[in-house]
Coordinates of C-alpha atoms in Angstrom, one line a residue:
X43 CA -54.1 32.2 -185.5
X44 CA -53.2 33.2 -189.1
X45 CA -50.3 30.8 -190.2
X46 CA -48.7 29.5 -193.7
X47 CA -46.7 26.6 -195.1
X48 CA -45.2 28.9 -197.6
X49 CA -42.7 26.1 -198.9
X50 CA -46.0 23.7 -199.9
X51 CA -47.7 26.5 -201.2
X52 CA -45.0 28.1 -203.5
X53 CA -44.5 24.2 -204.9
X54 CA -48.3 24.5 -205.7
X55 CA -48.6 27.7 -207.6
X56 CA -45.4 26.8 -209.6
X57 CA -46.9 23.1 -210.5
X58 CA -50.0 25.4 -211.4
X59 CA -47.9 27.3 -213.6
X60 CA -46.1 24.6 -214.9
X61 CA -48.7 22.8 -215.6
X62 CA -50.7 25.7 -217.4
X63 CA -53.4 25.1 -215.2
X64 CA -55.1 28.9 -216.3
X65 CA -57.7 30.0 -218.9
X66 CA -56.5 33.8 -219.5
X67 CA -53.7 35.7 -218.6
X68 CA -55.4 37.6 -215.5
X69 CA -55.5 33.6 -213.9
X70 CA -51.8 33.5 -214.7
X71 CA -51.0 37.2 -213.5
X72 CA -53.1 35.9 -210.3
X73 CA -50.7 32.9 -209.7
X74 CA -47.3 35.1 -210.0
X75 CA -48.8 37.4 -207.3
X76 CA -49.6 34.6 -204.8
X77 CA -46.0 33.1 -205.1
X78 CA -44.5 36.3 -205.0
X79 CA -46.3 36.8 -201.7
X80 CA -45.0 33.1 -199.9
X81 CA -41.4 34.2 -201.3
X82 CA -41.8 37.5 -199.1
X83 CA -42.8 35.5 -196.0
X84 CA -39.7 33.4 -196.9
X85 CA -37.9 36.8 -197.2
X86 CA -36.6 35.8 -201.0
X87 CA -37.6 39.2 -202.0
X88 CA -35.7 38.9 -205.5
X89 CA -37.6 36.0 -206.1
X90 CA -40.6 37.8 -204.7
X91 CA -40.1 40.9 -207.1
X92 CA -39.6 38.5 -210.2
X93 CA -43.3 37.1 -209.8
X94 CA -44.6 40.6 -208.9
X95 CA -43.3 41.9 -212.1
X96 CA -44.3 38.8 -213.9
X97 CA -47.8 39.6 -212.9
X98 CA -48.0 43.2 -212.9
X99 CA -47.1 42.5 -217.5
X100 CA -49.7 40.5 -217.4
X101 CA -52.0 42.5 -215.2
X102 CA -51.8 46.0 -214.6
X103 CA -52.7 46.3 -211.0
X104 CA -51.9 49.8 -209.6
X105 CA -52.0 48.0 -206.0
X106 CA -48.6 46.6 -207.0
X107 CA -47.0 50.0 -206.6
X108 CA -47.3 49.6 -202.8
X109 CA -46.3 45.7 -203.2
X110 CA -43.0 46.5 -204.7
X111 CA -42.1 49.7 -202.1
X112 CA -42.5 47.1 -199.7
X113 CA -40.2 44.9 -201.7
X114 CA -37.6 47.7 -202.1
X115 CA -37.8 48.3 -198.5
X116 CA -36.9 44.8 -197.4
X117 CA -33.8 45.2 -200.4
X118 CA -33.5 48.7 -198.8
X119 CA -33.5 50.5 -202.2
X120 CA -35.6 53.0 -199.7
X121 CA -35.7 55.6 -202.8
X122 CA -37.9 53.3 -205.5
X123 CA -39.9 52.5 -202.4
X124 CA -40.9 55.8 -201.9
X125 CA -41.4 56.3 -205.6
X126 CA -43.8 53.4 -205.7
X127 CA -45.5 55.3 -203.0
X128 CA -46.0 58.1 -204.2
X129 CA -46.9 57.0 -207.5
X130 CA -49.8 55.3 -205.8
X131 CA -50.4 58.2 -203.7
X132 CA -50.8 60.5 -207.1
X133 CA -53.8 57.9 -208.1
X134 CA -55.1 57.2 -204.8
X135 CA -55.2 60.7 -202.7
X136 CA -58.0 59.7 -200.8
X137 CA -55.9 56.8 -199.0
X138 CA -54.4 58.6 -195.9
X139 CA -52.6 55.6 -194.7
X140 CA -50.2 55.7 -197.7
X141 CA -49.5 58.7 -196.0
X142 CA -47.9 56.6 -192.9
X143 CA -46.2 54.6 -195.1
X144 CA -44.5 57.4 -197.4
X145 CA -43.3 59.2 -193.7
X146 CA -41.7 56.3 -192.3
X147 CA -39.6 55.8 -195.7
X148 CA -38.4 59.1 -195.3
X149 CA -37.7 58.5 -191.8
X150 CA -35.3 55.8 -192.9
X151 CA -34.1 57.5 -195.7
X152 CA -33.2 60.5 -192.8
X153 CA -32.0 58.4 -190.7
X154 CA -29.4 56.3 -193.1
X155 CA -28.0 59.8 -193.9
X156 CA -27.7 61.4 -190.1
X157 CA -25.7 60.3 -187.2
X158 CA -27.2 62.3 -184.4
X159 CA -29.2 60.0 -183.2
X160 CA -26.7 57.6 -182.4
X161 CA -24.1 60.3 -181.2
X162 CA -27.3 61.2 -178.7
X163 CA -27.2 57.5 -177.9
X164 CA -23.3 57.6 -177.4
X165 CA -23.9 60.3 -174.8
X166 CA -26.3 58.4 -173.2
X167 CA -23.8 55.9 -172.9
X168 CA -21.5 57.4 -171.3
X169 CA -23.6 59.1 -169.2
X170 CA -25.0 55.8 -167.5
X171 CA -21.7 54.4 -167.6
X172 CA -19.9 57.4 -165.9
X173 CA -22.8 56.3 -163.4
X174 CA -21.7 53.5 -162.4
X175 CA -24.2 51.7 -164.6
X176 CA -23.2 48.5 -166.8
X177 CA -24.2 48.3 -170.5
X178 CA -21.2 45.7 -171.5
X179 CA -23.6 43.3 -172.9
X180 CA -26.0 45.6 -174.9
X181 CA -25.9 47.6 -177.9
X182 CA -28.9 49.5 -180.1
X183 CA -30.0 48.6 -183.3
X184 CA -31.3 51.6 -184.7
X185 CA -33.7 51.7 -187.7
X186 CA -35.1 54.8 -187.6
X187 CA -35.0 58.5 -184.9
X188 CA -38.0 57.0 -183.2
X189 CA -37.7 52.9 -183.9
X190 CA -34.9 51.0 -182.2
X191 CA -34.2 48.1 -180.4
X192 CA -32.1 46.5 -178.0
X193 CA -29.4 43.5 -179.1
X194 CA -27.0 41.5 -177.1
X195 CA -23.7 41.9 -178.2
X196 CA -22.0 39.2 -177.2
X197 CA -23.4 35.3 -175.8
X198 CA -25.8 35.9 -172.6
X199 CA -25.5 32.9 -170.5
X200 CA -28.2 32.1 -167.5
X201 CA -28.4 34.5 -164.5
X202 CA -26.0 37.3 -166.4
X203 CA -26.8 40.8 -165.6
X204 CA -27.5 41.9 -169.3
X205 CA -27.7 45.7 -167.7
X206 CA -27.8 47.4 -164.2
X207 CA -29.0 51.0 -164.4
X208 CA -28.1 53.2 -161.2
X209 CA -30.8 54.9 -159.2
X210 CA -29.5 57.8 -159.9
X211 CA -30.3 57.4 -163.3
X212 CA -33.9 56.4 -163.2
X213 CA -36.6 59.1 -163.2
X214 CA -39.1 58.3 -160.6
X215 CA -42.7 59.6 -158.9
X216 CA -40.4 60.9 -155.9
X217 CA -38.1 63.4 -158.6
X218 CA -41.5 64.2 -160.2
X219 CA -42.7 65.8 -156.7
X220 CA -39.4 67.8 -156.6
X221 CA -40.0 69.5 -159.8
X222 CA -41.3 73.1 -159.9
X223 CA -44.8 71.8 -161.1
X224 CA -44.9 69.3 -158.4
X225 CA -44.6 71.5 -155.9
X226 CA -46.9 73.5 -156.5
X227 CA -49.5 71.0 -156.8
X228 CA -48.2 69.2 -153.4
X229 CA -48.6 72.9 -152.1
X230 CA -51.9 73.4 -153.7
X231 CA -53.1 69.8 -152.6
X232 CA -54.3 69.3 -156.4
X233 CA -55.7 66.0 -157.1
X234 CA -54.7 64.2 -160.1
X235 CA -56.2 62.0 -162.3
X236 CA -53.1 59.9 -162.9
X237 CA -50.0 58.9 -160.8
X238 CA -48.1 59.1 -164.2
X239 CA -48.2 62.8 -164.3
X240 CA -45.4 62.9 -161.5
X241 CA -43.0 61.7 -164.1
X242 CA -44.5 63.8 -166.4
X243 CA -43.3 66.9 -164.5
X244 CA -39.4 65.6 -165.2
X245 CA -40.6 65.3 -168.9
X246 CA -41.5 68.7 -169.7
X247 CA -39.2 70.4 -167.3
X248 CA -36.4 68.6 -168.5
X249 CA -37.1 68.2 -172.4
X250 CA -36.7 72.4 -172.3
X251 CA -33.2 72.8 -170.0
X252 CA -30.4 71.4 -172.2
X253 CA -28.7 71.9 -168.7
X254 CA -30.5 69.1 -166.7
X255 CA -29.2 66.3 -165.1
X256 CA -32.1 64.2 -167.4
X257 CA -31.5 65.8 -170.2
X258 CA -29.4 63.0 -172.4
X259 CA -31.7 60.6 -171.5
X260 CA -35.1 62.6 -172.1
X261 CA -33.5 63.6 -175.8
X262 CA -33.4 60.6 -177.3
X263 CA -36.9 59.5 -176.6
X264 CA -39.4 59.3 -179.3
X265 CA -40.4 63.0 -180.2
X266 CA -43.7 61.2 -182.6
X267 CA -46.2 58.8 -181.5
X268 CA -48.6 58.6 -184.0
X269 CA -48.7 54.6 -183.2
X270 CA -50.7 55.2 -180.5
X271 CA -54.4 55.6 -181.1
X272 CA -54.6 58.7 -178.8
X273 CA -52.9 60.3 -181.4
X274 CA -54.9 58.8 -184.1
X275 CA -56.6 61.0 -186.8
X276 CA -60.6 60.5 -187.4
X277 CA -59.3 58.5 -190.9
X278 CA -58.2 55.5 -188.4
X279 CA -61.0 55.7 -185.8
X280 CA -63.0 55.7 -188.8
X281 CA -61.4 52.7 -189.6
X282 CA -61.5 50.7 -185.7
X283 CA -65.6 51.1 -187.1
X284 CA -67.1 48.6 -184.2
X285 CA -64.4 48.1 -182.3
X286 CA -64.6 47.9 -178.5
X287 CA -61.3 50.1 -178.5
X288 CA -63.0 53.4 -179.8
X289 CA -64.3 53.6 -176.4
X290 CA -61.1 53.2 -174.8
X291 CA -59.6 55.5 -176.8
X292 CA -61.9 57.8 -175.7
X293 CA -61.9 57.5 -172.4
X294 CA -58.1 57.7 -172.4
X295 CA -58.5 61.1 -174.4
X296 CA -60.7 62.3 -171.7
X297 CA -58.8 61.2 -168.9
X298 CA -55.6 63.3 -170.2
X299 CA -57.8 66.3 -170.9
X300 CA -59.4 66.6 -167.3
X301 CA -55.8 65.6 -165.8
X302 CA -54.5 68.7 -168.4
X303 CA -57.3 71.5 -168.0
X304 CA -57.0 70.8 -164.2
X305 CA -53.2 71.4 -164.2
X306 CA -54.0 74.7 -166.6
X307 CA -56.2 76.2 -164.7
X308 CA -54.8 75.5 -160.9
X309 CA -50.7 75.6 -161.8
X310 CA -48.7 78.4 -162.6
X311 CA -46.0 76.9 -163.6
X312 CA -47.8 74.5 -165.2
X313 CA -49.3 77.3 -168.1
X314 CA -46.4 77.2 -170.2
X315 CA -46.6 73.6 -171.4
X316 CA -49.6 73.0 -174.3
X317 CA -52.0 70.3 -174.7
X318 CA -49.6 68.5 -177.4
X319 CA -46.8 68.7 -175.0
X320 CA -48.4 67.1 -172.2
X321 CA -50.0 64.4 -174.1
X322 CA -46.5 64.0 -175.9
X323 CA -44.8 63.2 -171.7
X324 CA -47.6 61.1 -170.6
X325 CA -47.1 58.7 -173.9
X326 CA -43.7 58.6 -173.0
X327 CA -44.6 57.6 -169.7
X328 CA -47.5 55.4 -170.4
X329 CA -45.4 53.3 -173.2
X330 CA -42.3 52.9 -171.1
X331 CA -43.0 52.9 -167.4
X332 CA -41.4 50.0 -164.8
X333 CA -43.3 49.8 -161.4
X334 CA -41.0 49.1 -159.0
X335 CA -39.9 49.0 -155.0
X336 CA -37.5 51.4 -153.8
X337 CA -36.8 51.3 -150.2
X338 CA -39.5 49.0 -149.4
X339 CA -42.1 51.3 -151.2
X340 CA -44.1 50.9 -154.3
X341 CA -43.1 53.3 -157.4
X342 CA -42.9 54.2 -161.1
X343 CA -39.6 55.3 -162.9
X344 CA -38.4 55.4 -166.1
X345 CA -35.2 53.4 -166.5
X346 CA -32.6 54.4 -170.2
X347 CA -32.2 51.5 -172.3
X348 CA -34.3 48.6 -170.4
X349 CA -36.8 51.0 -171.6
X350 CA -36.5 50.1 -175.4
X351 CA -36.6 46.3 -174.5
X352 CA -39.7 45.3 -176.6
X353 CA -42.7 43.0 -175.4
X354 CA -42.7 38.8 -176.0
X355 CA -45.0 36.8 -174.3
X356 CA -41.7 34.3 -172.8
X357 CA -39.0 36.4 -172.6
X358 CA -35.5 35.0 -171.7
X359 CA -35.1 38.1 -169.1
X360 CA -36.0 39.2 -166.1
X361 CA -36.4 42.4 -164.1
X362 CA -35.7 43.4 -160.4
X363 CA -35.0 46.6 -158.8
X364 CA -32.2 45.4 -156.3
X365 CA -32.8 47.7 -153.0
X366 CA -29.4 46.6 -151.7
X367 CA -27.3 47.7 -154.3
X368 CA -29.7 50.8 -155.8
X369 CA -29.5 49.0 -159.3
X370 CA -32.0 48.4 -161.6
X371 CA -31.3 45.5 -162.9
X372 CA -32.2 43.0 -166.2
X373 CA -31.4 38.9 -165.6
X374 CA -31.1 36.3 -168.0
X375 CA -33.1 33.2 -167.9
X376 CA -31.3 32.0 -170.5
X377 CA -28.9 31.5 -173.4
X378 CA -29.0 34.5 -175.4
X379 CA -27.0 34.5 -178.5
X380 CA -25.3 37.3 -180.1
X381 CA -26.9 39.9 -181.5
X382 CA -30.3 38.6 -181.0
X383 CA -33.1 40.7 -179.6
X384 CA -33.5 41.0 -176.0
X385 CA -37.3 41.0 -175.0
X386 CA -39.0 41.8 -171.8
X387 CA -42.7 41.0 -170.9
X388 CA -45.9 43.8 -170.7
X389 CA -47.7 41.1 -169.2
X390 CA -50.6 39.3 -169.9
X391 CA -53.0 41.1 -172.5
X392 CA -55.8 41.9 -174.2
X393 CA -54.3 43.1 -177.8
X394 CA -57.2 46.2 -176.9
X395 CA -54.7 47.5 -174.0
X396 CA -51.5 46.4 -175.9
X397 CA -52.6 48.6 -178.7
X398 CA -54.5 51.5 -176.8
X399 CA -52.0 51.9 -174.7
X400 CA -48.4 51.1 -176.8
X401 CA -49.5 51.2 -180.0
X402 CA -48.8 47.5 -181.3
X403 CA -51.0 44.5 -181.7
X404 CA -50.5 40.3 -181.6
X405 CA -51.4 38.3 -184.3
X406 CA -51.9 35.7 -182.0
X407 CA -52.7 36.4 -178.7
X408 CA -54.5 34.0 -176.1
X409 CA -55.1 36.8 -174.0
X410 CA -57.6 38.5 -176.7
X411 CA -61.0 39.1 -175.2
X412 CA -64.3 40.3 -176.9
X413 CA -67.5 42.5 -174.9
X414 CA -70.9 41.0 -174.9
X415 CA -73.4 43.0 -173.9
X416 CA -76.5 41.8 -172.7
X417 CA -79.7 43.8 -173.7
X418 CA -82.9 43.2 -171.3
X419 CA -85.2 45.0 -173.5
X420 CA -84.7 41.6 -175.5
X421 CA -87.6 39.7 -176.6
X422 CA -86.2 36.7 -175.3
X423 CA -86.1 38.3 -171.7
X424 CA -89.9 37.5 -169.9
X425 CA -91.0 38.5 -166.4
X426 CA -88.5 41.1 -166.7
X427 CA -89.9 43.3 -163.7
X428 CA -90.1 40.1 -161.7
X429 CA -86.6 39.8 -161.3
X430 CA -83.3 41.7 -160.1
X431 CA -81.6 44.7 -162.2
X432 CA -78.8 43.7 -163.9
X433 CA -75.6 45.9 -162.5
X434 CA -73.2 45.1 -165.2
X435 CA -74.7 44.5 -169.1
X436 CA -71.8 44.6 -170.2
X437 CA -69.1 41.3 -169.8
X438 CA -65.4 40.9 -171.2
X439 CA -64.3 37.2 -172.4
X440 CA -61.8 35.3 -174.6
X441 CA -62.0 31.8 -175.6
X442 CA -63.1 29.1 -173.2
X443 CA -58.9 28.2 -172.5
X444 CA -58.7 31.6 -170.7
X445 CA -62.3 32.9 -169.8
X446 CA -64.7 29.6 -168.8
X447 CA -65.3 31.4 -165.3
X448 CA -66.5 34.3 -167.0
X449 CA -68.2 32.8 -169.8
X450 CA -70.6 30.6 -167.4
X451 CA -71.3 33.6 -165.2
X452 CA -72.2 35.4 -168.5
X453 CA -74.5 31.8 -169.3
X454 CA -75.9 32.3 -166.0
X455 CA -77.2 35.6 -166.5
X456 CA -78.6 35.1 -169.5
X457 CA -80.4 31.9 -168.1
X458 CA -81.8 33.8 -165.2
X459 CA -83.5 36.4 -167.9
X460 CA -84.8 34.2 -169.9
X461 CA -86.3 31.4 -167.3
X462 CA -89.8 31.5 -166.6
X463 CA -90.2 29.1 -163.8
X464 CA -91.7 31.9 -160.9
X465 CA -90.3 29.4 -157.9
X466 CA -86.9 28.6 -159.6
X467 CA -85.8 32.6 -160.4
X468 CA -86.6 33.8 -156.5
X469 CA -83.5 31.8 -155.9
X470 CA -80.0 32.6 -156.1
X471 CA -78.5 33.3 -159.2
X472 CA -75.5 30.2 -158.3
X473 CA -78.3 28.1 -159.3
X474 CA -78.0 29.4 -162.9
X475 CA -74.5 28.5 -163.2
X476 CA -75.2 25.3 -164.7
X477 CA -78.0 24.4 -167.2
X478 CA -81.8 24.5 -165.8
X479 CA -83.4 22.7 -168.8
X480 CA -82.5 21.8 -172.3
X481 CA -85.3 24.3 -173.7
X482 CA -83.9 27.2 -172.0
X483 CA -80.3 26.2 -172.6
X484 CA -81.5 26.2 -176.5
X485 CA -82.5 29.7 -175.8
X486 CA -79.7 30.9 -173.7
X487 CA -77.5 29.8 -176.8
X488 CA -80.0 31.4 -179.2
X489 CA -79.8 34.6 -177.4
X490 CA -75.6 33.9 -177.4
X491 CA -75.6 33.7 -181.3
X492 CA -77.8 37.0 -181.8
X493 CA -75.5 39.0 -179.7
X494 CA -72.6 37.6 -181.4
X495 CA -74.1 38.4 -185.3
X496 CA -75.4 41.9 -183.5
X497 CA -71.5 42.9 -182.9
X498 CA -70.5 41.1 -186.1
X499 CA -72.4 43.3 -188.1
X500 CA -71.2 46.3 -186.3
X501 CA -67.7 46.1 -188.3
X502 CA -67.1 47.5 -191.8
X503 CA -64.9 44.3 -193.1
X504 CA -66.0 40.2 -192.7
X505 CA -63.6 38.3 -190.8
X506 CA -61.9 36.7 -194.1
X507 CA -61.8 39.9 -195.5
X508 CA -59.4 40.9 -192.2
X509 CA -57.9 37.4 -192.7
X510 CA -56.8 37.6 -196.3
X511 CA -55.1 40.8 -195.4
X512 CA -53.4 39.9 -192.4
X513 CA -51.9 36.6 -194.6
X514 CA -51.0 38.6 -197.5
X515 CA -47.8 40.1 -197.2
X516 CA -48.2 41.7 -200.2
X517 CA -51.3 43.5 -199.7
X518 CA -51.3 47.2 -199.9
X519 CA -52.7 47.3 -196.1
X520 CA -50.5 45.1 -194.8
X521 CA -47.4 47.2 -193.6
X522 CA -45.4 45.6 -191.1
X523 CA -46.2 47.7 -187.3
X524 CA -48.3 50.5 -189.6
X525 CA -51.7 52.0 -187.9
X526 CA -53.7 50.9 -191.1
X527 CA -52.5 47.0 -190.2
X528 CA -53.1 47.3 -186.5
X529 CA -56.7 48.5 -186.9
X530 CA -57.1 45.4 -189.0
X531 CA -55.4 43.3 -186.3
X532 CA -57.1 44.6 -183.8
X533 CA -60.5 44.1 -185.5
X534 CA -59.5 40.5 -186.7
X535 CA -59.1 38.8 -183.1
X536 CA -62.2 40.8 -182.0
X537 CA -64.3 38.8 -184.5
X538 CA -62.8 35.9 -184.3
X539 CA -63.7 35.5 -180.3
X540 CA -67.6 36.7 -181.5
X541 CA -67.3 34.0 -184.0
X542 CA -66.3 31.4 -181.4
X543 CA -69.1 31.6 -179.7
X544 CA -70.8 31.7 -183.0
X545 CA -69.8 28.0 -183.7
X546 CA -69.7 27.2 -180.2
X547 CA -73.6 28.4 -180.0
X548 CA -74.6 26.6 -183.3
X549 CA -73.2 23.3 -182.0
X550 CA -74.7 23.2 -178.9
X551 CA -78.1 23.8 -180.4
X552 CA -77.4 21.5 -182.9
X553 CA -76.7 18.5 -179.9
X554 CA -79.7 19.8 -177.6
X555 CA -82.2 19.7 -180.7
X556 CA -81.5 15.6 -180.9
X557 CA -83.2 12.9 -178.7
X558 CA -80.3 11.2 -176.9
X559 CA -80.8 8.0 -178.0
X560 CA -80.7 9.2 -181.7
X561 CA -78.1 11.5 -180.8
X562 CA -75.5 8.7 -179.1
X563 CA -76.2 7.0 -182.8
X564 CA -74.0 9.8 -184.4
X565 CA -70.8 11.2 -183.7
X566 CA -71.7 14.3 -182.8
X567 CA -71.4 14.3 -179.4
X568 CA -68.0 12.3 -179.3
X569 CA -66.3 14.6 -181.5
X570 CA -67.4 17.4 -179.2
X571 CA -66.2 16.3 -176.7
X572 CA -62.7 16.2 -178.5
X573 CA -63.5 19.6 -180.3
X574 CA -61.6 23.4 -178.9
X575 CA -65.8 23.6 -177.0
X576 CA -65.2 20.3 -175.0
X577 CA -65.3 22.2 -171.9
X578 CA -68.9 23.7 -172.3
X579 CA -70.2 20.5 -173.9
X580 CA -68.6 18.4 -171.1
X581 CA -69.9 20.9 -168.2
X582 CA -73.2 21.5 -169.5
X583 CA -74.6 19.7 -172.4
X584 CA -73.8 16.5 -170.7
X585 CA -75.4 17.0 -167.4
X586 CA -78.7 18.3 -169.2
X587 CA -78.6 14.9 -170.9
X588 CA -78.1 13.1 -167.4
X589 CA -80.5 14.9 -165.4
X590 CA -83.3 14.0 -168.2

């Protein structure tokens, strides 16, 4: 969880300062930049850009040019941001990310000069409201073409209706099979890859007849979506270097190809779309889809504005499809004041589907799990051929508040390959769900802390080198939502689960290698018992020491 007292922490550097507690001026230049960086968190940016140029006098740093764009952002003096940019750019051409960072100025730049996005918006409006629909208690805040969210705009008590969205107005799997593409495939009894590529149909038909009944809504959807790693050039998967996600991002490339060259080669009307339009409707879909139950069956639809709700883990809303009244419909479940966002929930997690799938990642998310894979060609593995083939190598976990189950059936594994008791490992594998011995537990944890410095050493960057970034506001990768910072992100709560069990493996050993009557002498055990591992060490380490 990466957190700050920035308050404490500005009153240090400036007693530091005061205080003259610095040999050279690079010390003092040094100082500056880390106030300036708790005055951003605290969003005093012309306090923030005082010690930034106080520093950068000092200091020449030519990182600071990206520093101060994002300090002329925040003022919104979007044109000396851009400059600083592509200053920096001019020095540092090899940085493709800077490249991200220069477009999205522009975008806002764009955008703060041209209204027809939020004349497209106004015809959505009205065309939801003519409808039937009810938007009284919503408006957009729009920040750039492709980046907007929904505010309330006025007090939301408990159990109001923020929006209700007409059937008629959602695009849904049963519209998709009306389309001329998905009738031909009903016709042609294709099978797809994807339920998603029903709505997909509406997409692309729709996106190209300014005519359709869709059309209003499907205009005003992102036309970009470089956030999303499908989309991502080899600079940034470069980048993800060790990352469990490459593979997913893979596999979800593949997936939209086979779905794509099947509908190529077996649809006619299919033939005039290209590979960049398709992928282009099914991130639309992927990124915005609602699963719902319309007359008492399961579907998928796409529903204008609750679509641009974005995620929180405890919303204060709700969402129902009411069958009765053929409204889709968003519920309070709770005060809302004025123009604050309105969130919805994506569910529960992994930042690895969050970001493969919409682009964004959690600093801190509970959910976060890490693969450990489990190699039987080990040396600590005996009497291999003795015992049964493992199915799955391969096993998904978080921390022990979210993942113990999985955790011990991971242990157990691992104690079954590396016992060599011939009597105890014809028996079933339950019995390896708690500790056999304290020698092979010291090995199962052995074998633990390889695997988790054999992923570690798989990544490019040291978890404090991901953590100084990500609590650095300042620093040149840390752009608020940018691809650059969510590879980072992504990467930093990867490593911090492998370095979980890291600890959690060196403390156990630690315990197991002490007699117990030397080891009740010390504190050791006591304060792990009260330590984030007390579940293992309460489960397992303590019923080794009572069974011997």
């Amino acid at each position: 969880m990466l957190n700050c007292q920035d308050d404490k922490w500005i009153e240090h550097y400036s007693k530091q300062i005061l205080l003259k507690n610095y040999d050279n001026d690079i010390e003092l230049s040094n100082l500056y930049r880390k106030r300036s960086s708790h005055y951003f968190s605290l969003c005093d940016y012309n306090k923030c850009k005082d010690d930034l140029e106080r520093s950068e006098n000092l200091f020449n740093d030519i990182d600071n040019l990206v520093s101060f764009s994002f300090i002329y952002e925040k003022l919104k003096d979007y044109n000396k941001g851009l400059e600083c940019l592509i200053k920096y750019k001019a020095e540092r051409p090899e940085e493709e990310y800077i490249d991200d960072y220069i477009n999205n100025l522009r975008k806002v730049i764009e955008f703060n000069n041209d209204n027809l996005i939020k004349n497209k918006f106004v015809i959505l409006r009205k065309w939801v409201l003519d409808n039937g629909g009810n938007l009284d208690l919503i408006k957009v805040n729009y920040q750039t073409n492709d980046n907007r969210e929904i505010l309330s705009s006025n007090n939301i008590l408990m159990d109001d209706k923020i929006l209700r969205i007409p059937l008629k107005c959602l695009i849904t799997t049963e519209l998709g099979k009306e389309t001329n593409i998905g009738k031909e495939v009903l016709e042609k009894d294709i099978k797809l890859f994807s339920n998603h590529n029903w709505i997909t149909f509406v997409l692309l038909e729709t996106f190209r007849d300014k005519d359709s009944y869709f059309y209003s809504y499907v205009d005003i959807m992102p036309k970009e979506f470089n956030n999303v790693p499908i989309n991502f050039s080899e600079y940034y998967i470069k980048k993800l270097s060790g990352s469990q996600c490459i593979e997913n991002i893979d596999n979800k490339r593949k997936s939209l190809m086979v779905d794509y060259v099947n509908l190529k080669k077996n649809i006619d009307s299919f033939r005039n779309y290209n590979y960049n339009d398709y992928v282009w409707a099914r991130t639309v879909v992927i990124t915005r889809i609602y699963g719902i139950i319309i007359n008492n069956k399961k579907t998928q639809a796409l529903v204008p504005f609750a679509d641009m709700l974005n995620h929180k883990i405890y919303p204060k809303t709700r969402w129902t499809f009411n069958d009765k009244d053929k409204f889709f419909e968003i519920i309070s479940k709770g005060s809302i004041l004025k123009d604050s966002p309105i969130s919805d929930s994506y569910g529960c997690k992994c930042n690895s589907r969050f970001f493969v799938n919409y682009g964004f990642v959690l600093d801190s998310n509970i959910d976060n799990e890490s693969e450990f894979i489990i190699d039987l060609n080990s040396n600590d593995f005996n009497l291999v051929n003795l015992k049964a083939k493992l199915q799955y190598p391969s096993y998904k976990f978080g921390t022990l508040i979210k993942s113990y189950n999985n955790f011990v059936n991971f242990l157990s594994i691992i104690r079954y390959y590396i016992c060599e008791d011939i009597e105890l490992i014809k028996k079933p594998l339950s019995n390896f769900l708690v500790p056999i011995s304290i020698e092979n537990e010291i090995l199962v944890l052995k074998h633990l802390l390889c695997i988790c410095i054999k992923h570690l050493k798989k990544y490019s960057s040291s978890l404090k080198e991901d953590s100084n970034v990500l609590l650095d506001p300042l620093c040149k990768y840390n752009y608020h939502n940018s691809n650059i910072r969510n590879c980072i992100s992504i990467m930093y709560g990867e490593k911090l689960i492998y370095d979980y069990y890291m600890k959690l493996a060196l403390l156990g050993i630690k315990i197991l290698r002490k007699d117990f009557l030397e080891l009740i002498k010390t504190k050791l055990l006591l304060d792990s018992l009260n330590s984030i591992y007390k579940r293992y060490i309460s489960k397992n380490i303590c019923i080794l020491y009572n069974f011997n």
